[in-house]
Coordinates of C-alpha atoms in Angstrom, one line a residue:
M1 CA 142.4 147.1 -32.7
K2 CA 140.6 148.9 -30.9
T3 CA 137.3 147.9 -32.3
Y4 CA 137.5 144.4 -31.2
L5 CA 139.9 144.9 -27.6
K6 CA 137.0 147.3 -26.4
P7 CA 134.0 144.6 -26.9
M8 CA 135.8 141.9 -25.5
M9 CA 137.5 144.0 -22.9
I10 CA 133.0 145.2 -21.5
T11 CA 131.9 141.4 -21.8
A12 CA 134.9 140.1 -20.2
L13 CA 134.1 142.6 -17.0
L14 CA 130.2 142.9 -17.1
A15 CA 130.7 138.4 -16.9
L16 CA 132.8 139.0 -14.2
P17 CA 129.9 138.4 -11.3
L18 CA 128.7 135.7 -13.4
L19 CA 131.8 133.3 -12.4
G20 CA 131.2 132.3 -9.1
V21 CA 127.9 131.4 -10.3
A22 CA 129.5 128.9 -12.5
N23 CA 130.5 126.9 -9.6
A24 CA 127.0 126.4 -8.1
G25 CA 125.5 122.6 -7.5
P26 CA 122.6 121.1 -6.4
V27 CA 121.8 121.2 -2.6
T28 CA 121.8 117.6 -2.3
D29 CA 126.0 118.4 -2.4
L30 CA 125.6 120.7 0.6
Q31 CA 123.1 118.0 2.5
D32 CA 124.9 115.3 1.9
R33 CA 128.6 117.2 2.7
R34 CA 126.8 118.0 6.0
V35 CA 126.2 114.2 7.0
D36 CA 130.4 114.3 6.2
I37 CA 130.7 117.1 8.9
R38 CA 129.1 115.6 11.3
Q39 CA 130.6 112.0 11.1
S40 CA 134.2 113.5 10.7
L41 CA 131.9 115.9 14.3
R42 CA 131.7 112.6 15.9
D43 CA 135.4 111.4 15.2
H44 CA 136.9 113.9 16.9
R45 CA 134.9 113.9 19.7
D46 CA 135.9 110.4 20.2
D47 CA 139.6 111.2 19.9
L48 CA 139.4 114.2 22.6
N49 CA 137.1 111.4 25.1
T50 CA 140.3 108.7 24.1
A51 CA 143.0 112.1 24.6
I52 CA 141.1 112.2 27.9
R53 CA 140.8 109.2 29.0
I54 CA 144.9 108.8 28.6
H55 CA 145.7 112.5 30.2
D56 CA 147.0 113.7 26.7
T57 CA 147.2 117.2 27.3
D58 CA 148.2 117.4 23.3
G59 CA 146.0 115.0 21.7
I60 CA 143.6 116.9 24.1
L61 CA 143.9 121.0 22.7
N62 CA 144.6 119.4 19.0
A63 CA 140.9 117.7 19.3
R64 CA 138.8 120.1 20.7
A65 CA 141.1 122.2 18.2
R66 CA 139.4 120.3 14.9
I67 CA 135.6 120.1 16.8
R68 CA 135.8 124.1 16.5
E69 CA 136.8 123.5 12.8
D70 CA 134.0 121.3 12.6
E71 CA 131.1 123.3 14.6
A72 CA 132.3 126.4 12.8
R73 CA 132.0 124.0 9.2
L74 CA 128.3 122.7 10.3
Q75 CA 126.8 126.3 11.2
A76 CA 128.2 127.5 7.5
N77 CA 126.9 124.4 6.0
T78 CA 123.5 124.8 8.1
D79 CA 123.6 129.0 7.1
E80 CA 124.2 128.0 3.7
L81 CA 121.1 125.3 3.7
A82 CA 119.4 128.1 5.2
R83 CA 119.9 130.9 2.8
L84 CA 118.9 128.1 0.0
Q85 CA 116.0 127.7 2.1
A86 CA 116.7 123.4 1.6
H87 CA 116.1 122.1 5.3
P88 CA 119.1 119.8 6.2
K89 CA 118.0 115.6 6.4
D90 CA 118.9 115.2 9.1
E91 CA 117.3 117.7 11.7
P92 CA 113.5 117.1 11.8
E93 CA 111.3 120.5 10.2
T94 CA 109.5 121.4 12.5
E95 CA 106.0 123.3 12.5
T96 CA 104.2 125.9 14.6
Y97 CA 100.3 125.7 14.7
L98 CA 97.3 126.9 17.2
I99 CA 95.4 125.4 17.3
K100 CA 91.4 127.3 18.4
R101 CA 88.4 125.2 19.7
T102 CA 84.4 126.5 19.9
V103 CA 83.1 125.3 23.4
T104 CA 79.5 126.3 23.4
T105 CA 78.1 126.6 27.4
T106 CA 74.1 126.8 28.0
A107 CA 72.7 126.6 31.6
A108 CA 72.4 123.6 33.8
S109 CA 68.9 121.9 33.0
P110 CA 67.4 120.3 36.3
F111 CA 65.8 117.7 34.2
H112 CA 68.9 116.5 33.2
S113 CA 70.5 117.0 36.3
E114 CA 68.3 114.5 37.6
F115 CA 68.4 111.5 35.4
S116 CA 72.5 111.8 34.5
P117 CA 75.7 111.8 36.7
Q118 CA 77.6 114.7 36.2
F119 CA 80.9 115.3 35.9
K120 CA 83.9 117.6 37.8
V121 CA 86.9 118.3 36.1
R122 CA 89.5 118.3 38.3
Y123 CA 93.5 118.5 37.7
D124 CA 96.1 116.3 38.1
A125 CA 99.0 118.3 40.8
V126 CA 102.0 117.1 38.6
T127 CA 101.6 116.8 35.1
G128 CA 98.6 119.8 35.4
K129 CA 96.2 117.0 33.0
P130 CA 92.4 116.5 34.1
Y131 CA 90.6 114.2 35.2
Y132 CA 87.1 113.9 36.2
I133 CA 84.9 113.0 39.1
R134 CA 81.8 111.7 38.8
V135 CA 79.5 114.1 41.1
Y136 CA 75.5 112.4 41.8
P137 CA 73.0 115.7 42.4

């Protein structure tokens, strides 16, 4: 009896942490659940607007509580997707990058300044965008 019971108990104790892995699903389930959560959040916000319009204080409290629950579920879903390194479908991915430009300046040639128009750069006060003014030598 001891020869059978002891290995079965050790195997059961070693397999216990693996029980959480057995119910893992694909990432698309999390993304689909996110869409459902966002839809219920929209519905509950509509309920809140309706309750505010008709001055229903109990409806306002209930709708706000449901909105808080939906926002907590949405945040948990976002955290889970971030942990799995999967970006939600309904939010665009953002990339931050830097553009490096090399500008080579040379001394102005009197020959070119006689025959070609020159430009001065001015900046728009509102938008800050550059515009060019033609200057003749």
